[in-house]
Amino acid sequence: GAVVSQHPSWVICKSGTSVKIECRSLDFQATTMFWYRQFPKQSLMLMATSNEGSKATYEQGVEKDKFLINHASLTLSTLTVTSAHPEDSSFYICSARGVLAGAPNEQFFGPGTRLTVL
Amino acid sequence: AQSVTQPDIHITVSEGASLELRCNYSYGATPYLFWYVQSPGQGLQLLLKYFSGDTLVQGIKGFEAEFKRSQSSFNLRKPSVHWSDAAEYFCAVGAKAAGNKLTFGGGTRVLVKP
């Protein structure tokens, strides 16, 4: 149980285009989803926290107009990178937290999405 | 604000030898502590977690970690490493008061020599 998927697993796009990444909780309802970015050989940095049905809360330094997050249902959150540029190339990882017996405070991570902007 | 330090960027161990990865955290109250492992190009796999109770925590793949409040540490250990343990390891701290947001350490890359 507690499986989180991401789609796509990798994407290559041209500079200036927008890219949407999906994060789904497959077997539980995710009241909160988190989006992280990981640059090569670096740690994960939290970008934003989203609660179902409400606006996302962005970490300091993260442009909310560039990284649009939507958490429209209890099983789906999306991250849209708008007008992507090469410096947005990174590994994007989502995690989900829900009301799960035995794991109320645990985040379950997706497999990540590799974004390359040419 | 919470923070996590993993002092060792790289560690090389021989297969069969013991492994210890260090993690120090900073947080005003009792934190939730986690260790994750990441293989290249992959997501995170939870090895073990500490919320409360017994300070020695057993995890998957033969790993264990000990929470030491006096030292603000949560070091990860394995008695005998296997070649498949070569990966990046991340310590993370979370707190209910912080909305369960996780703060990750910088990671430790483990190389296993045959």
PDB file of C-alpha atoms in Angstrom:
ATOM      1  CA  GLY A   1       0.000   0.000   0.000  1.00  0.00           C
ATOM      2  CA  ALA A   2       0.796   3.731   0.021  1.00  0.00           C
ATOM      3  CA  VAL A   3       1.980   3.957  -3.576  1.00  0.00           C
ATOM      4  CA  VAL A   4       2.590   7.263  -5.302  1.00  0.00           C
ATOM      5  CA  SER A   5       3.109   7.531  -9.039  1.00  0.00           C
ATOM      6  CA  GLN A   6       4.398  10.330 -11.234  1.00  0.00           C
ATOM      7  CA  HIS A   7       3.896  10.945 -14.903  1.00  0.00           C
ATOM      8  CA  PRO A   8       5.847  11.365 -17.014  1.00  0.00           C
ATOM      9  CA  SER A   9       9.004   9.780 -15.676  1.00  0.00           C
ATOM     10  CA  TRP A  10      11.070  11.941 -17.980  1.00  0.00           C
ATOM     11  CA  VAL A  11      10.360  14.787 -20.366  1.00  0.00           C
ATOM     12  CA  ILE A  12      12.393  16.870 -22.777  1.00  0.00           C
ATOM     13  CA  CYS A  13      10.997  20.182 -23.935  1.00  0.00           C
ATOM     14  CA  LYS A  14      12.053  23.303 -25.767  1.00  0.00           C
ATOM     15  CA  SER A  15      12.802  26.522 -23.950  1.00  0.00           C
ATOM     16  CA  GLY A  16       9.682  28.652 -23.522  1.00  0.00           C
ATOM     17  CA  THR A  17       7.195  25.818 -23.450  1.00  0.00           C
ATOM     18  CA  SER A  18       5.195  24.619 -20.461  1.00  0.00           C
ATOM     19  CA  VAL A  19       5.364  21.166 -18.951  1.00  0.00           C
ATOM     20  CA  LYS A  20       2.853  19.481 -16.667  1.00  0.00           C
ATOM     21  CA  ILE A  21       3.848  16.755 -14.199  1.00  0.00           C
ATOM     22  CA  GLU A  22       1.251  14.617 -12.487  1.00  0.00           C
ATOM     23  CA  CYS A  23       1.476  13.078  -9.033  1.00  0.00           C
ATOM     24  CA  ARG A  24      -1.067  10.482  -8.007  1.00  0.00           C
ATOM     25  CA  SER A  25      -1.673   8.569  -4.825  1.00  0.00           C
ATOM     26  CA  LEU A  26      -2.840   5.182  -6.050  1.00  0.00           C
ATOM     27  CA  ASP A  27      -4.243   3.509  -2.987  1.00  0.00           C
ATOM     28  CA  PHE A  28      -4.884   6.219  -0.428  1.00  0.00           C
ATOM     29  CA  GLN A  29      -6.301   9.689  -0.204  1.00  0.00           C
ATOM     30  CA  ALA A  30      -3.631  12.344  -0.002  1.00  0.00           C
ATOM     31  CA  THR A  31      -4.721  15.299   2.051  1.00  0.00           C
ATOM     32  CA  THR A  32      -1.360  16.948   1.507  1.00  0.00           C
ATOM     33  CA  MET A  33       1.104  16.707  -1.343  1.00  0.00           C
ATOM     34  CA  PHE A  34       4.601  18.094  -1.456  1.00  0.00           C
ATOM     35  CA  TRP A  35       6.761  18.989  -4.446  1.00  0.00           C
ATOM     36  CA  TYR A  36      10.540  18.816  -4.293  1.00  0.00           C
ATOM     37  CA  ARG A  37      13.288  19.672  -6.733  1.00  0.00           C
ATOM     38  CA  GLN A  38      16.624  17.920  -6.817  1.00  0.00           C
ATOM     39  CA  PHE A  39      19.572  19.158  -8.842  1.00  0.00           C
ATOM     40  CA  PRO A  40      22.283  16.681  -9.828  1.00  0.00           C
ATOM     41  CA  LYS A  41      24.250  15.382  -6.886  1.00  0.00           C
ATOM     42  CA  GLN A  42      22.324  17.588  -4.511  1.00  0.00           C
ATOM     43  CA  SER A  43      19.683  17.085  -1.889  1.00  0.00           C
ATOM     44  CA  LEU A  44      15.945  17.539  -2.180  1.00  0.00           C
ATOM     45  CA  MET A  45      14.608  21.036  -1.728  1.00  0.00           C
ATOM     46  CA  LEU A  46      10.963  21.546  -0.876  1.00  0.00           C
ATOM     47  CA  MET A  47       9.253  23.781  -3.405  1.00  0.00           C
ATOM     48  CA  ALA A  48       5.685  23.864  -2.189  1.00  0.00           C
ATOM     49  CA  THR A  49       3.027  22.198  -0.109  1.00  0.00           C
ATOM     50  CA  SER A  50      -0.470  21.716  -1.392  1.00  0.00           C
ATOM     51  CA  ASN A  51      -3.608  20.722   0.420  1.00  0.00           C
ATOM     52  CA  GLU A  52      -6.578  19.375  -1.481  1.00  0.00           C
ATOM     53  CA  GLY A  53      -8.912  22.117  -2.552  1.00  0.00           C
ATOM     54  CA  SER A  54      -6.757  25.017  -1.456  1.00  0.00           C
ATOM     55  CA  LYS A  55      -3.922  27.096  -2.840  1.00  0.00           C
ATOM     56  CA  ALA A  56      -0.414  25.799  -2.550  1.00  0.00           C
ATOM     57  CA  THR A  57       2.043  27.253  -0.085  1.00  0.00           C
ATOM     58  CA  TYR A  58       5.367  28.013  -1.708  1.00  0.00           C
ATOM     59  CA  GLU A  59       8.752  28.015  -0.041  1.00  0.00           C
ATOM     60  CA  GLN A  60      10.783  31.177  -0.017  1.00  0.00           C
ATOM     61  CA  GLY A  61      12.449  31.818  -3.333  1.00  0.00           C
ATOM     62  CA  VAL A  62      10.115  29.627  -5.385  1.00  0.00           C
ATOM     63  CA  GLU A  63       8.210  31.558  -8.044  1.00  0.00           C
ATOM     64  CA  LYS A  64       4.555  30.692  -7.745  1.00  0.00           C
ATOM     65  CA  ASP A  65       3.774  32.052 -11.207  1.00  0.00           C
ATOM     66  CA  LYS A  66       6.398  29.823 -12.748  1.00  0.00           C
ATOM     67  CA  PHE A  67       5.613  26.648 -10.854  1.00  0.00           C
ATOM     68  CA  LEU A  68       1.849  26.260 -10.850  1.00  0.00           C
ATOM     69  CA  ILE A  69       0.517  23.646  -8.484  1.00  0.00           C
ATOM     70  CA  ASN A  70      -2.996  22.287  -8.518  1.00  0.00           C
ATOM     71  CA  HIS A  71      -4.356  19.772  -6.008  1.00  0.00           C
ATOM     72  CA  ALA A  72      -7.867  19.356  -7.303  1.00  0.00           C
ATOM     73  CA  SER A  73      -8.613  15.956  -5.825  1.00  0.00           C
ATOM     74  CA  LEU A  74      -7.491  13.732  -2.984  1.00  0.00           C
ATOM     75  CA  THR A  75      -5.484  11.577  -5.361  1.00  0.00           C
ATOM     76  CA  LEU A  76      -4.000  14.010  -7.854  1.00  0.00           C
ATOM     77  CA  SER A  77      -1.704  16.990  -7.765  1.00  0.00           C
ATOM     78  CA  THR A  78      -0.068  18.607 -10.762  1.00  0.00           C
ATOM     79  CA  LEU A  79       2.982  20.778 -11.149  1.00  0.00           C
ATOM     80  CA  THR A  80       3.184  22.911 -14.270  1.00  0.00           C
ATOM     81  CA  VAL A  81       6.487  24.495 -15.136  1.00  0.00           C
ATOM     82  CA  THR A  82       5.533  27.501 -17.236  1.00  0.00           C
ATOM     83  CA  SER A  83       7.826  29.011 -19.853  1.00  0.00           C
ATOM     84  CA  ALA A  84      10.514  26.520 -18.971  1.00  0.00           C
ATOM     85  CA  HIS A  85      14.163  27.458 -19.390  1.00  0.00           C
ATOM     86  CA  PRO A  86      17.328  25.355 -19.220  1.00  0.00           C
ATOM     87  CA  GLU A  87      17.895  26.336 -15.598  1.00  0.00           C
ATOM     88  CA  ASP A  88      14.601  24.621 -14.740  1.00  0.00           C
ATOM     89  CA  SER A  89      16.094  21.297 -15.788  1.00  0.00           C
ATOM     90  CA  SER A  90      16.007  19.143 -12.702  1.00  0.00           C
ATOM     91  CA  PHE A  91      14.571  16.055 -11.063  1.00  0.00           C
ATOM     92  CA  TYR A  92      11.140  16.800  -9.640  1.00  0.00           C
ATOM     93  CA  ILE A  93       9.802  14.527  -6.918  1.00  0.00           C
ATOM     94  CA  CYS A  94       6.408  14.592  -5.294  1.00  0.00           C
ATOM     95  CA  SER A  95       5.284  13.059  -2.050  1.00  0.00           C
ATOM     96  CA  ALA A  96       1.896  12.507  -0.517  1.00  0.00           C
ATOM     97  CA  ARG A  97       0.640  12.381   3.002  1.00  0.00           C
ATOM     98  CA  GLY A  98      -2.744  11.066   3.951  1.00  0.00           C
ATOM     99  CA  VAL A  99      -4.791   9.663   6.749  1.00  0.00           C
ATOM    100  CA  LEU A 100      -3.229   6.249   6.983  1.00  0.00           C
ATOM    101  CA  ALA A 101      -3.398   3.975   9.979  1.00  0.00           C
ATOM    102  CA  GLY A 102       0.080   3.524  11.363  1.00  0.00           C
ATOM    103  CA  ALA A 103       1.579   6.282   9.229  1.00  0.00           C
ATOM    104  CA  PRO A 104      -0.132   9.559  10.063  1.00  0.00           C
ATOM    105  CA  ASN A 105       2.982  11.662   9.757  1.00  0.00           C
ATOM    106  CA  GLU A 106       4.754   9.930   6.916  1.00  0.00           C
ATOM    107  CA  GLN A 107       5.240  11.107   3.370  1.00  0.00           C
ATOM    108  CA  PHE A 108       5.240   8.597   0.545  1.00  0.00           C
ATOM    109  CA  PHE A 109       7.407   9.539  -2.397  1.00  0.00           C
ATOM    110  CA  GLY A 110       6.869   9.214  -6.094  1.00  0.00           C
ATOM    111  CA  PRO A 111       9.602   7.916  -8.417  1.00  0.00           C
ATOM    112  CA  GLY A 112      10.426  11.371  -9.736  1.00  0.00           C
ATOM    113  CA  THR A 113      10.280  13.127 -13.100  1.00  0.00           C
ATOM    114  CA  ARG A 114      13.423  14.124 -14.963  1.00  0.00           C
ATOM    115  CA  LEU A 115      12.872  17.409 -16.817  1.00  0.00           C
ATOM    116  CA  THR A 116      15.344  18.533 -19.441  1.00  0.00           C
ATOM    117  CA  VAL A 117      14.803  21.897 -21.095  1.00  0.00           C
ATOM    118  CA  LEU A 118      16.728  22.455 -24.311  1.00  0.00           C
TER     119      LEU A 118
ATOM    120  CA  ALA B   1      13.442  26.301  11.744  1.00  0.00           C
ATOM    121  CA  GLN B   2      14.621  22.747  11.441  1.00  0.00           C
ATOM    122  CA  SER B   3      17.879  21.733   9.793  1.00  0.00           C
ATOM    123  CA  VAL B   4      19.791  18.554   9.089  1.00  0.00           C
ATOM    124  CA  THR B   5      23.503  17.999   8.627  1.00  0.00           C
ATOM    125  CA  GLN B   6      25.116  14.942   7.141  1.00  0.00           C
ATOM    126  CA  PRO B   7      28.817  15.549   7.697  1.00  0.00           C
ATOM    127  CA  ASP B   8      30.076  12.903   5.282  1.00  0.00           C
ATOM    128  CA  ILE B   9      29.559  13.585   1.591  1.00  0.00           C
ATOM    129  CA  HIS B  10      31.139  10.311   0.488  1.00  0.00           C
ATOM    130  CA  ILE B  11      31.890   7.076   2.301  1.00  0.00           C
ATOM    131  CA  THR B  12      33.642   4.074   0.801  1.00  0.00           C
ATOM    132  CA  VAL B  13      33.340   0.728   2.516  1.00  0.00           C
ATOM    133  CA  SER B  14      34.369  -2.791   1.644  1.00  0.00           C
ATOM    134  CA  GLU B  15      31.676  -5.349   1.069  1.00  0.00           C
ATOM    135  CA  GLY B  16      30.991  -7.146   4.331  1.00  0.00           C
ATOM    136  CA  ALA B  17      32.269  -4.298   6.469  1.00  0.00           C
ATOM    137  CA  SER B  18      30.099  -2.283   8.797  1.00  0.00           C
ATOM    138  CA  LEU B  19      28.667   1.075   7.835  1.00  0.00           C
ATOM    139  CA  GLU B  20      27.669   4.085   9.879  1.00  0.00           C
ATOM    140  CA  LEU B  21      26.232   7.261   8.407  1.00  0.00           C
ATOM    141  CA  ARG B  22      25.996  10.335  10.563  1.00  0.00           C
ATOM    142  CA  CYS B  23      23.069  12.671  10.864  1.00  0.00           C
ATOM    143  CA  ASN B  24      22.677  15.664  13.143  1.00  0.00           C
ATOM    144  CA  TYR B  25      19.555  17.724  13.345  1.00  0.00           C
ATOM    145  CA  SER B  26      18.455  20.993  14.805  1.00  0.00           C
ATOM    146  CA  TYR B  27      14.927  21.437  16.055  1.00  0.00           C
ATOM    147  CA  GLY B  28      13.436  22.836  19.225  1.00  0.00           C
ATOM    148  CA  ALA B  29      11.090  19.988  20.034  1.00  0.00           C
ATOM    149  CA  THR B  30      11.104  16.255  19.427  1.00  0.00           C
ATOM    150  CA  PRO B  31      11.310  15.790  15.688  1.00  0.00           C
ATOM    151  CA  TYR B  32      10.220  13.033  13.399  1.00  0.00           C
ATOM    152  CA  LEU B  33      13.356  11.513  11.877  1.00  0.00           C
ATOM    153  CA  PHE B  34      13.741   9.526   8.699  1.00  0.00           C
ATOM    154  CA  TRP B  35      16.387   7.824   6.635  1.00  0.00           C
ATOM    155  CA  TYR B  36      15.856   7.374   2.904  1.00  0.00           C
ATOM    156  CA  VAL B  37      17.915   5.692   0.224  1.00  0.00           C
ATOM    157  CA  GLN B  38      18.022   6.780  -3.395  1.00  0.00           C
ATOM    158  CA  SER B  39      19.535   4.876  -6.294  1.00  0.00           C
ATOM    159  CA  PRO B  40      20.653   6.888  -9.345  1.00  0.00           C
ATOM    160  CA  GLY B  41      17.712   8.357 -11.242  1.00  0.00           C
ATOM    161  CA  GLN B  42      15.229   6.876  -8.820  1.00  0.00           C
ATOM    162  CA  GLY B  43      12.890   8.154  -6.164  1.00  0.00           C
ATOM    163  CA  LEU B  44      13.307   7.754  -2.429  1.00  0.00           C
ATOM    164  CA  GLN B  45      12.826   4.579  -0.481  1.00  0.00           C
ATOM    165  CA  LEU B  46      12.158   4.806   3.235  1.00  0.00           C
ATOM    166  CA  LEU B  47      14.627   2.778   5.281  1.00  0.00           C
ATOM    167  CA  LEU B  48      13.321   3.600   8.729  1.00  0.00           C
ATOM    168  CA  LYS B  49      11.678   6.286  10.812  1.00  0.00           C
ATOM    169  CA  TYR B  50      11.522   7.518  14.372  1.00  0.00           C
ATOM    170  CA  PHE B  51       8.488   9.228  15.853  1.00  0.00           C
ATOM    171  CA  SER B  52       8.662   8.292  19.521  1.00  0.00           C
ATOM    172  CA  GLY B  53       9.329   5.409  21.884  1.00  0.00           C
ATOM    173  CA  ASP B  54      12.288   3.081  21.600  1.00  0.00           C
ATOM    174  CA  THR B  55      15.274   5.101  20.455  1.00  0.00           C
ATOM    175  CA  LEU B  56      16.805   2.180  18.540  1.00  0.00           C
ATOM    176  CA  VAL B  57      14.850   1.759  15.347  1.00  0.00           C
ATOM    177  CA  GLN B  58      15.022  -1.223  13.029  1.00  0.00           C
ATOM    178  CA  GLY B  59      14.466  -0.739   9.342  1.00  0.00           C
ATOM    179  CA  ILE B  60      14.473  -2.607   6.093  1.00  0.00           C
ATOM    180  CA  LYS B  61      17.497  -4.185   4.417  1.00  0.00           C
ATOM    181  CA  GLY B  62      19.226  -4.776   7.762  1.00  0.00           C
ATOM    182  CA  PHE B  63      19.571  -1.097   8.665  1.00  0.00           C
ATOM    183  CA  GLU B  64      19.064   0.379  12.105  1.00  0.00           C
ATOM    184  CA  ALA B  65      19.335   3.861  13.559  1.00  0.00           C
ATOM    185  CA  GLU B  66      19.592   5.267  17.038  1.00  0.00           C
ATOM    186  CA  PHE B  67      18.021   8.513  18.175  1.00  0.00           C
ATOM    187  CA  LYS B  68      20.198  10.310  20.703  1.00  0.00           C
ATOM    188  CA  ARG B  69      18.466  13.407  21.991  1.00  0.00           C
ATOM    189  CA  SER B  70      21.490  14.588  23.968  1.00  0.00           C
ATOM    190  CA  GLN B  71      23.579  14.618  20.803  1.00  0.00           C
ATOM    191  CA  SER B  72      20.798  15.656  18.408  1.00  0.00           C
ATOM    192  CA  SER B  73      21.803  12.722  16.279  1.00  0.00           C
ATOM    193  CA  PHE B  74      20.129   9.928  14.345  1.00  0.00           C
ATOM    194  CA  ASN B  75      22.943   7.827  12.911  1.00  0.00           C
ATOM    195  CA  LEU B  76      22.274   4.982  10.522  1.00  0.00           C
ATOM    196  CA  ARG B  77      24.116   1.689  10.816  1.00  0.00           C
ATOM    197  CA  LYS B  78      24.413  -1.620   9.047  1.00  0.00           C
ATOM    198  CA  PRO B  79      26.606  -4.429  10.374  1.00  0.00           C
ATOM    199  CA  SER B  80      27.597  -5.874   7.015  1.00  0.00           C
ATOM    200  CA  VAL B  81      27.136  -4.036   3.739  1.00  0.00           C
ATOM    201  CA  HIS B  82      26.293  -5.625   0.437  1.00  0.00           C
ATOM    202  CA  TRP B  83      27.280  -4.314  -2.981  1.00  0.00           C
ATOM    203  CA  SER B  84      23.630  -3.433  -3.544  1.00  0.00           C
ATOM    204  CA  ASP B  85      23.810  -0.916  -0.686  1.00  0.00           C
ATOM    205  CA  ALA B  86      25.782   1.466  -2.887  1.00  0.00           C
ATOM    206  CA  ALA B  87      23.480   4.492  -3.204  1.00  0.00           C
ATOM    207  CA  GLU B  88      22.780   7.957  -1.863  1.00  0.00           C
ATOM    208  CA  TYR B  89      21.405   8.151   1.656  1.00  0.00           C
ATOM    209  CA  PHE B  90      19.390  11.052   3.002  1.00  0.00           C
ATOM    210  CA  CYS B  91      18.476  11.873   6.558  1.00  0.00           C
ATOM    211  CA  ALA B  92      15.375  14.008   7.004  1.00  0.00           C
ATOM    212  CA  VAL B  93      13.622  15.746   9.861  1.00  0.00           C
ATOM    213  CA  GLY B  94       9.976  16.625  10.044  1.00  0.00           C
ATOM    214  CA  ALA B  95       7.729  18.118  12.649  1.00  0.00           C
ATOM    215  CA  LYS B  96       4.017  18.235  13.150  1.00  0.00           C
ATOM    216  CA  ALA B  97       4.329  21.862  14.195  1.00  0.00           C
ATOM    217  CA  ALA B  98       5.864  22.612  10.804  1.00  0.00           C
ATOM    218  CA  GLY B  99       3.032  21.023   8.897  1.00  0.00           C
ATOM    219  CA  ASN B 100       4.982  17.798   8.587  1.00  0.00           C
ATOM    220  CA  LYS B 101       7.295  19.403   6.063  1.00  0.00           C
ATOM    221  CA  LEU B 102      10.536  17.495   5.659  1.00  0.00           C
ATOM    222  CA  THR B 103      13.954  19.049   5.657  1.00  0.00           C
ATOM    223  CA  PHE B 104      16.628  16.900   4.092  1.00  0.00           C
ATOM    224  CA  GLY B 105      20.302  16.665   4.808  1.00  0.00           C
ATOM    225  CA  GLY B 106      22.774  17.027   1.990  1.00  0.00           C
ATOM    226  CA  GLY B 107      23.081  13.294   1.518  1.00  0.00           C
ATOM    227  CA  THR B 108      25.901  10.776   1.823  1.00  0.00           C
ATOM    228  CA  ARG B 109      26.996   8.770  -1.184  1.00  0.00           C
ATOM    229  CA  VAL B 110      28.061   5.256  -0.248  1.00  0.00           C
ATOM    230  CA  LEU B 111      30.446   3.359  -2.476  1.00  0.00           C
ATOM    231  CA  VAL B 112      30.992  -0.329  -1.848  1.00  0.00           C
ATOM    232  CA  LYS B 113      34.304  -1.933  -2.790  1.00  0.00           C
ATOM    233  CA  PRO B 114      34.344  -5.612  -3.686  1.00  0.00           C
TER     234      PRO B 114
END
